[in-house]
Short mmCIF file of C-alpha atoms in Angstrom, two decimals:
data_model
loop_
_atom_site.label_atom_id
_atom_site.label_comp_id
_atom_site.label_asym_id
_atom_site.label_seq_id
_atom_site.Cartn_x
_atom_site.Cartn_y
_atom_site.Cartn_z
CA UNK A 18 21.02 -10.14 -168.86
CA UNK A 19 17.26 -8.78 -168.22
CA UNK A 20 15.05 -7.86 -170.37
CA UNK A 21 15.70 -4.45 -170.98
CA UNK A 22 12.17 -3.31 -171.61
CA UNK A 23 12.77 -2.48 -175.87
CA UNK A 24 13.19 -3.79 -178.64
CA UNK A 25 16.43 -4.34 -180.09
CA UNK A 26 16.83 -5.20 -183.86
CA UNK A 27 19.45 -8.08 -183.83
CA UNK A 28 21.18 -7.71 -187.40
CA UNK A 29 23.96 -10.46 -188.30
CA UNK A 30 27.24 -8.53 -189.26
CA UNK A 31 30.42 -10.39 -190.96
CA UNK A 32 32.53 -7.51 -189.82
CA UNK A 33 34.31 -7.90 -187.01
CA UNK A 34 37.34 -4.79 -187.48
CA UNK A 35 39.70 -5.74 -184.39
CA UNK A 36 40.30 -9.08 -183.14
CA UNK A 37 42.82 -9.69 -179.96
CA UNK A 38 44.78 -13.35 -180.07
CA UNK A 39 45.28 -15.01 -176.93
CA UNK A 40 47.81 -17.66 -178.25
CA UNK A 41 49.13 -18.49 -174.62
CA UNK A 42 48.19 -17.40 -170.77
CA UNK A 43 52.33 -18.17 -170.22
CA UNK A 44 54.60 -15.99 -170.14
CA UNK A 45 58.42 -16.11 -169.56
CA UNK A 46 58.44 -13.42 -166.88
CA UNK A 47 56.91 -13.09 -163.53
CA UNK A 48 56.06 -9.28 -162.98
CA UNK A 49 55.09 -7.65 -159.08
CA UNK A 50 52.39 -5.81 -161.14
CA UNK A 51 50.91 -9.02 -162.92
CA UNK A 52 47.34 -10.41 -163.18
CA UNK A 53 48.67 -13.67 -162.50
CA UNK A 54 49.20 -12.80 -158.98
CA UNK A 55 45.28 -13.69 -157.81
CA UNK A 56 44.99 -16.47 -160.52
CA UNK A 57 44.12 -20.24 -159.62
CA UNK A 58 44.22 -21.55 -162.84
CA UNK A 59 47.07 -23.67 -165.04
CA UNK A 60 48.44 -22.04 -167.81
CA UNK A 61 47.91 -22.97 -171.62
CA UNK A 62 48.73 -22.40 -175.03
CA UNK A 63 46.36 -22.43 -177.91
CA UNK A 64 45.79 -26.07 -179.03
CA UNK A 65 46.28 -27.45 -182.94
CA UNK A 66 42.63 -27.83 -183.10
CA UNK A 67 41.73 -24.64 -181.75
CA UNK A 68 44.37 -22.43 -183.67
CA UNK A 69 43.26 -24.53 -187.47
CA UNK A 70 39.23 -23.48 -186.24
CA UNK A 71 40.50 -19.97 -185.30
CA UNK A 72 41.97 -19.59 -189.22
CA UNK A 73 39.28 -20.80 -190.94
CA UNK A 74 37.26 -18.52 -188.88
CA UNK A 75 39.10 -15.64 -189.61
CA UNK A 76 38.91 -16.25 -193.44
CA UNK A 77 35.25 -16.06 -192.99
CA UNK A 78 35.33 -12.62 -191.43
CA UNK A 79 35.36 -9.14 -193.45
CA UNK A 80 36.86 -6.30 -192.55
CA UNK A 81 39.24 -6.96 -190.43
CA UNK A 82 41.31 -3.82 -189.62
CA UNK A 83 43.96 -5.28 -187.13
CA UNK A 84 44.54 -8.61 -185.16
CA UNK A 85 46.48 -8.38 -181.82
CA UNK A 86 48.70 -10.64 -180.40
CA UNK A 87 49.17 -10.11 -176.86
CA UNK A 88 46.13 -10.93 -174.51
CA UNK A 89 47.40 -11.68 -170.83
CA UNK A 90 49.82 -14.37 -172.03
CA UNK A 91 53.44 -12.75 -173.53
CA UNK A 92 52.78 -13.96 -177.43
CA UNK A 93 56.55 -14.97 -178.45
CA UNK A 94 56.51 -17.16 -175.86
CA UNK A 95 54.56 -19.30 -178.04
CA UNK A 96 55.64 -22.34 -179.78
CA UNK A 97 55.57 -22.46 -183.11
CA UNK A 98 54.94 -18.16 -183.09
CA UNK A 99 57.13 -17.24 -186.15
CA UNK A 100 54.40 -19.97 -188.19
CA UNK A 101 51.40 -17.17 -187.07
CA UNK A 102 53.14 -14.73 -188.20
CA UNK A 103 53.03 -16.34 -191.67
CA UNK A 104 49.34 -17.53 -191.30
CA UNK A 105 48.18 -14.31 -190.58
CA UNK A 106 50.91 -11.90 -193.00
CA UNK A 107 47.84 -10.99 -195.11
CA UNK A 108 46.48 -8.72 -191.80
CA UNK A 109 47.73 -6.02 -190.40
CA UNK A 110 49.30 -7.55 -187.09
CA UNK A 111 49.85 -6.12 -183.64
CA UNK A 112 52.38 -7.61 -181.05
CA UNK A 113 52.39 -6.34 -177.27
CA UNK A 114 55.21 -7.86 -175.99
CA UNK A 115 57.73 -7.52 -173.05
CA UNK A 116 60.16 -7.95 -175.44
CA UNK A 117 62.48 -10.20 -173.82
CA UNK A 118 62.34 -12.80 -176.57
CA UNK A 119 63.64 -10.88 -179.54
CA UNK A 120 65.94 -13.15 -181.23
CA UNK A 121 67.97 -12.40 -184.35
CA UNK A 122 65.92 -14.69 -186.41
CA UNK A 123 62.34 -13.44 -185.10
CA UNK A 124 63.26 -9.77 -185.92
CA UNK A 125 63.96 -10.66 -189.00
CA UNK A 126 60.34 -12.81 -189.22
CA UNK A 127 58.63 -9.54 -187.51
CA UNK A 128 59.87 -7.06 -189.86
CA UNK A 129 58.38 -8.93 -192.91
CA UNK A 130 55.27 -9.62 -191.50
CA UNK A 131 53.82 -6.89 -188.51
CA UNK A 132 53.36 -3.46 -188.53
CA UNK A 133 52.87 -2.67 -184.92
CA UNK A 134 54.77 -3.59 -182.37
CA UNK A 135 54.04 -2.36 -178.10
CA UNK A 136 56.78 -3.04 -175.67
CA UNK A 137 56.18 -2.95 -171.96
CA UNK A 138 58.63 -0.93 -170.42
CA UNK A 139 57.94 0.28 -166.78
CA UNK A 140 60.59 2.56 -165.77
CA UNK A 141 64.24 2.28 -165.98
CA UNK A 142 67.28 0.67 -164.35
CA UNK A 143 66.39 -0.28 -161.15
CA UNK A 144 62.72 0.40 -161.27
CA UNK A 145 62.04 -2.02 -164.02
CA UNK A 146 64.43 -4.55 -162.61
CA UNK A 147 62.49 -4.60 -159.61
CA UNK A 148 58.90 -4.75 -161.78
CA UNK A 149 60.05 -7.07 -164.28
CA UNK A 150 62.94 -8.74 -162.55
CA UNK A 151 65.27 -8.98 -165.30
CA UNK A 152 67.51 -6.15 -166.71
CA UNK A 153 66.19 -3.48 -169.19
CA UNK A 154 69.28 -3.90 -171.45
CA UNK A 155 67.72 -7.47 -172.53
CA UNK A 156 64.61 -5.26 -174.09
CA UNK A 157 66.48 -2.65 -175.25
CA UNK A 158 69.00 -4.88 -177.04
CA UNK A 159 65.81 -6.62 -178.75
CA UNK A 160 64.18 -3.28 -179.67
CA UNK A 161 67.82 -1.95 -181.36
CA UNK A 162 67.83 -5.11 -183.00
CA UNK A 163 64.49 -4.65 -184.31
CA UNK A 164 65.45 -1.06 -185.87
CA UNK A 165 68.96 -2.11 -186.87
CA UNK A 166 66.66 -5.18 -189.31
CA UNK A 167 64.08 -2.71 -190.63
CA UNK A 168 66.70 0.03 -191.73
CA UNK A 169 68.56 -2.87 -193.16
CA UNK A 170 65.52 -4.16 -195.03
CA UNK A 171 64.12 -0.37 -195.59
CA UNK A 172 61.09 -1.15 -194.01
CA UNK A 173 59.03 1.47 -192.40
CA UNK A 174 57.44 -1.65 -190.61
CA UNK A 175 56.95 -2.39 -187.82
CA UNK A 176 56.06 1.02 -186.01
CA UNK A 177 57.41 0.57 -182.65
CA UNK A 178 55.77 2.11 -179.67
CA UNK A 179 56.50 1.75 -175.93
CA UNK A 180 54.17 1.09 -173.09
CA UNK A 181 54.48 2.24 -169.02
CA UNK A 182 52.43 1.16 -166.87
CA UNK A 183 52.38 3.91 -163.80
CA UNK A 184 52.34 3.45 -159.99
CA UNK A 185 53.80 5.37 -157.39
CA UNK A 186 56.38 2.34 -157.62
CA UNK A 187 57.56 3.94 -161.13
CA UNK A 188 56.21 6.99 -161.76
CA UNK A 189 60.02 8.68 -160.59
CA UNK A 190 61.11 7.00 -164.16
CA UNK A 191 58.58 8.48 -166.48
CA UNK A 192 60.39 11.47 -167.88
CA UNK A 193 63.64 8.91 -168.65
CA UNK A 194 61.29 6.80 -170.25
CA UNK A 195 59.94 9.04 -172.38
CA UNK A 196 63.68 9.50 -173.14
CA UNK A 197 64.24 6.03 -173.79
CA UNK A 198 61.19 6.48 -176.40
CA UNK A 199 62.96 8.80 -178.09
CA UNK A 200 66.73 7.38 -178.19
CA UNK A 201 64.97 4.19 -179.37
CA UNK A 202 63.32 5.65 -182.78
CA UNK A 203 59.39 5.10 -181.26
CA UNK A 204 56.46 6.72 -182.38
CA UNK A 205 54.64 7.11 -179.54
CA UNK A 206 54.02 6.35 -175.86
CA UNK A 207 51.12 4.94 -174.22
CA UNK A 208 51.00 5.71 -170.53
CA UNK A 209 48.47 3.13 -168.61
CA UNK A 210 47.43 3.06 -164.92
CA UNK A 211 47.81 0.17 -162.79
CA UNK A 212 45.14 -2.18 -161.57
CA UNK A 213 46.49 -3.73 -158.26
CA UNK A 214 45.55 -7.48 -158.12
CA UNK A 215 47.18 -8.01 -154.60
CA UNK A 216 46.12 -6.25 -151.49
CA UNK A 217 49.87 -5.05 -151.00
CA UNK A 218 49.36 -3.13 -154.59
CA UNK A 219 46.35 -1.40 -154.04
CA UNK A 220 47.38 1.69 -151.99
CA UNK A 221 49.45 1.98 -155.11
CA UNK A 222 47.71 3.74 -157.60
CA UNK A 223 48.51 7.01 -158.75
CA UNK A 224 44.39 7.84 -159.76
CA UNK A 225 41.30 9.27 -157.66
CA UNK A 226 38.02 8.91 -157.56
CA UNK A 227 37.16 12.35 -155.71
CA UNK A 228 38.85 15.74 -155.51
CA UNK A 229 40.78 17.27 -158.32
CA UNK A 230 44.51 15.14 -157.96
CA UNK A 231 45.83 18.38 -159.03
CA UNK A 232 49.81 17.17 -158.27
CA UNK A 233 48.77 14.23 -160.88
CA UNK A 234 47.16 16.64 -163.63
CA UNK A 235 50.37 18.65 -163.29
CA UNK A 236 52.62 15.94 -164.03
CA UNK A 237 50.75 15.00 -166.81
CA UNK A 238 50.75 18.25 -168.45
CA UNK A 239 54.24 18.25 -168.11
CA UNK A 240 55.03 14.87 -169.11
CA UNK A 241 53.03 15.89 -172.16
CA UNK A 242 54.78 19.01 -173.02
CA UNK A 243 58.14 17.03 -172.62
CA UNK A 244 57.22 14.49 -175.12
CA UNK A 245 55.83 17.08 -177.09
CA UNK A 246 59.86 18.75 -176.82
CA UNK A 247 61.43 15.15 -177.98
CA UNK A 248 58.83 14.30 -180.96
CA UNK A 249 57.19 11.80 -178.97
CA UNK A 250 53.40 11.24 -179.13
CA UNK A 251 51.83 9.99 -175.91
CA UNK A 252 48.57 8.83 -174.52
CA UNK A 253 47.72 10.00 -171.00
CA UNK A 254 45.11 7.82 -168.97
CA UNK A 255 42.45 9.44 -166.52
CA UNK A 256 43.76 9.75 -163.27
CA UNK A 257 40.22 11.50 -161.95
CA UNK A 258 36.68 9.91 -161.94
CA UNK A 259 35.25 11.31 -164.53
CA UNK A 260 31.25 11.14 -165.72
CA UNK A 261 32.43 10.31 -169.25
CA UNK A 262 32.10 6.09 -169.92
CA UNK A 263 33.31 3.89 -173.00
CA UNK A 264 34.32 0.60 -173.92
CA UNK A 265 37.01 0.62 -176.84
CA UNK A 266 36.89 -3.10 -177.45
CA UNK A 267 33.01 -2.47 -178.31
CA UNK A 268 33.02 0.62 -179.86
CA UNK A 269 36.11 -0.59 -181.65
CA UNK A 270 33.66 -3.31 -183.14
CA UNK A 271 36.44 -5.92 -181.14
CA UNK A 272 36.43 -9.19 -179.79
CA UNK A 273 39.10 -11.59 -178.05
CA UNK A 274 39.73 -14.98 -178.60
CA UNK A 275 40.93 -17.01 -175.51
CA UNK A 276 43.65 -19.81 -175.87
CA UNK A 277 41.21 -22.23 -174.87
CA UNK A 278 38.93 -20.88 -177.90
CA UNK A 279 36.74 -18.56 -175.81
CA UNK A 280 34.70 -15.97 -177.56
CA UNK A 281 35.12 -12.73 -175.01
CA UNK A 282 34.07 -9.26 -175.07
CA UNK A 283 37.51 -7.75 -173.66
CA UNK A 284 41.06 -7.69 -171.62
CA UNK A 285 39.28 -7.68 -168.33
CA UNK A 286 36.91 -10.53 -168.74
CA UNK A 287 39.44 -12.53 -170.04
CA UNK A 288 40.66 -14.40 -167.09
CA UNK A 289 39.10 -15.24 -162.95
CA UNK A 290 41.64 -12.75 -160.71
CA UNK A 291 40.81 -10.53 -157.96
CA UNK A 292 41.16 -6.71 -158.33
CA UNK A 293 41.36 -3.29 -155.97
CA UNK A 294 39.22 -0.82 -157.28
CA UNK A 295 39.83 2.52 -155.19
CA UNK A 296 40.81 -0.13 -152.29
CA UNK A 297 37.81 -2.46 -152.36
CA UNK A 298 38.66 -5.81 -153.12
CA UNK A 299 36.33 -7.25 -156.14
CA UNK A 300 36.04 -10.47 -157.93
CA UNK A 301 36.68 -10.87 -161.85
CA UNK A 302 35.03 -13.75 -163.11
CA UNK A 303 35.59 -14.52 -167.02
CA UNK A 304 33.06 -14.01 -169.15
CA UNK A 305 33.04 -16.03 -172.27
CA UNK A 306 29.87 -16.29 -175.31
CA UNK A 307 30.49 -18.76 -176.50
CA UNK A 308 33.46 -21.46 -177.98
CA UNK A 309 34.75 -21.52 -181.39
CA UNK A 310 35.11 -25.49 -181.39
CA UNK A 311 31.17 -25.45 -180.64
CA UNK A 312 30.85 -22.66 -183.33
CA UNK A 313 32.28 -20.03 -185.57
CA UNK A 314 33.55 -16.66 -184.61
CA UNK A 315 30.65 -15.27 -186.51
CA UNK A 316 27.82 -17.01 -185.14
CA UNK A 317 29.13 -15.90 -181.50
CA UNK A 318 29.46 -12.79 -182.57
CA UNK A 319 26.08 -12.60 -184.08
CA UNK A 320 24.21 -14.38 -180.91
CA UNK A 321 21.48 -12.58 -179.22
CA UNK A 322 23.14 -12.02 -176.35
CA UNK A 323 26.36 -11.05 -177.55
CA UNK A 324 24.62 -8.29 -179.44
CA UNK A 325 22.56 -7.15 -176.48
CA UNK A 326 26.13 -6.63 -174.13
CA UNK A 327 27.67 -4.70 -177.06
CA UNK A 328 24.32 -2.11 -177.12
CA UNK A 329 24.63 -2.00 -173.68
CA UNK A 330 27.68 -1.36 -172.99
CA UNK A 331 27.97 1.11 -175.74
CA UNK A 332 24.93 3.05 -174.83
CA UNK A 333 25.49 3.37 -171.57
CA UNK A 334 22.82 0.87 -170.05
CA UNK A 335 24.69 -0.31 -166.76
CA UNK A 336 25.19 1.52 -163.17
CA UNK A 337 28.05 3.37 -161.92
CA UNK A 338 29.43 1.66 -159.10
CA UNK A 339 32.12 4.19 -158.74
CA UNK A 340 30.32 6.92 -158.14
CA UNK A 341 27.55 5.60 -156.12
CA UNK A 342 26.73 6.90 -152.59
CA UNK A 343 25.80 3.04 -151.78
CA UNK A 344 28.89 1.22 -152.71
CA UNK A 345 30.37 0.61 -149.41
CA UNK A 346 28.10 -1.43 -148.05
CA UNK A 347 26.09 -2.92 -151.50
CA UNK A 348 27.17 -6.65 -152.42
CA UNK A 349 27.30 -6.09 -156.42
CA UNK A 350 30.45 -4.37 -156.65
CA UNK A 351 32.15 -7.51 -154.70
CA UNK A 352 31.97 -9.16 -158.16
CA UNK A 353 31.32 -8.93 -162.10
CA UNK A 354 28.68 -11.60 -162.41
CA UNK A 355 25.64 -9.05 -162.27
CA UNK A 356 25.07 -5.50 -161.35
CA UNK A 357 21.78 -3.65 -160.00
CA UNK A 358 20.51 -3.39 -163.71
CA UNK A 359 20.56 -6.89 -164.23
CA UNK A 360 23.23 -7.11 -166.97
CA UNK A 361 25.81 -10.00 -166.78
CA UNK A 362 28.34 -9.48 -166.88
CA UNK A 363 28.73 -5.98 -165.05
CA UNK A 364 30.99 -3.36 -166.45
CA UNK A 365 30.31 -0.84 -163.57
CA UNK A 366 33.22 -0.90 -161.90
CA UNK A 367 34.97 -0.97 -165.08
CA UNK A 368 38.30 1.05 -164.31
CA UNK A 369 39.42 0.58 -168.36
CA UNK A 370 35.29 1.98 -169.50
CA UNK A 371 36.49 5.39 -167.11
CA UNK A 372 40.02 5.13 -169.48
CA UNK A 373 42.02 5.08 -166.29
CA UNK A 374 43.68 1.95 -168.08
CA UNK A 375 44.82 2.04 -171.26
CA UNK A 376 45.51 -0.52 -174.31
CA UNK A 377 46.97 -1.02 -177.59
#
């Protein structure tokens, strides 16, 4: 990143309040909406010697609010998962899950250890079959499960909220979802946008980056009133540019640990795939700051030029590709290595900064 021209006073912090757990890349499933699609890479799971490093670091770290398990990878698709969810019982843990794995003996491991738990559901019946090629009934029988243990135990825990990722594939099923949200006991709804990784996907999305998408506000306000009607809280994404920017993994104070042991700033830097953003094709090109088996969580975190990403990012510091009168025919949107500021990576085409996607 350049030299931005100030001073910035670099202050070592042993506070890191939200960490996300990559513990695999795997997953059981092979969705039509996935990031895998544009990936060239093999798939892993967290090594020995990388997960024993990762505990001690966390030991060493104060204030942790929340650790999420999820990343890109589906997290129960881990071996040895049920012995995390012992290692880790002491923090308030987060699955995100597709929720096809939810044996009797895992539920019952989940209920005495986590106290969130997001499920990826993306419509019903037929539109989730065709997203997630398996039958909802699998998840659902899972999430009853789930309930069934923690009225059995009396536990209040885990809360149990639903996620839908919308397209114009899906977005038919939202009101039945919401539905499903409520017949299934869950608190609350999170409604993401999709980011189309395949050039078939990208005429897809449901969100605009000019006019007013009035027929999209109105659905929203009625898909919020609705959920409003059943007891259902639920989080709307953007579907409108917007001048408003911000990074919730940095003001969050959040970082993400890789299942190779990268140190990385968020979801989207995660991983090398291609993405449509408003129909151009771009490049994603992971981003990491560092390793933990070269050194601690901390001391990544503390590095100069982590630091410097996080003030950028969270003041605002970077261009707006989106917006800009020269993005058609300017080479720095193609990719995230560097925008026209200088800063590597480049958030400013960033489609989760504009909250058009959303996370747990």
């Amino acid at each position: 990143m350049k030299d931005l021209g100030y001073e910035i006073n670099y202050i070592e912090s042993k506070t890191i309040k939200k960490l996300y757990l990559e513990l695999t890349d795997r997953c059981n499933l092979d969705c039509a909406f996935c990031y895998r699609k544009s990936w060239d890479k093999c798939f892993q799971d967290m090594s020995p010697d990388v997960y024993r490093r990762l505990l001690g670091d966390i030991k060493k770290i104060e204030g942790i609010e929340r650790i999420v398990l999820g990343g890109i990878g589906e997290p129960t698709f881990f071996v040895g998962f049920d012995r995390v969810l012992e290692d880790l019982k002491a923090y308030k843990l987060h699955i995100t899950t597709n929720g096809t794995l939810l044996t009797d003996e895992l539920v019952e491991k989940i209920v005495d250890t986590v106290s969130y738990i997001t499920v990826s559901v993306d419509g019903v019946a037929d539109y989730f079959e065709a997203i997630r090629g398996i039958s909802l009934d699998r998840v659902v029988e899972g999430i009853r499960r789930l309930q069934e243990t923690k009225k059995r135990k009396k536990s209040t825990t885990p809360e149990l909220q639903l996620q839908f990722v919308s397209s114009k594939t899906n977005i038919d099923s939202l009101f039945q979802v919401i539905d499903l949200a409520k017949e299934l006991d869950c608190y609350q709804l999170i409604i993401s946008n999709l980011i189309p990784q395949i050039e078939e996907n990208k005429d897809k999305i449901l969100y605009t980056n000019e006019g007013n998408n009035k027929e999209m506000k109105d659905l929203w306000h009625l898909a919020r009133n609705y959920a409003f009607r059943k007891g259902i809280t639920i989080y709307l994404p953007n579907i409108q540019l917007k001048t408003e920017r911000g990074c919730n993994f940095i003001d969050d104070v959040t970082t993400y640990v890789s299942a190779e042991g990268d140190v990385i700033p968020c979801y989207r830097l995660s991983h090398d795939y291609d993405e449509y953003v408003f129909g151009r094709k771009k490049r994603v090109t992971k981003h990491t700051f560092g390793n933990i088996m070269d050194a601690s969580l901390l001391d990544i975190w503390n590095s100069k030029e982590y630091q410097k990403y996080r003030y950028v990012v969270h003041n605002n510091l970077y261009p707006s590709c989106m917006d800009c009168d020269l993005v058609e025919g300017c080479e720095f949107p193609k990719e995230t290595l560097e925008d026209c500021f200088g800063c590597l990576p480049s958030c400013a085409d960033c489609l989760w900064g504009r909250k058009f996607v959303m996370c747990p």
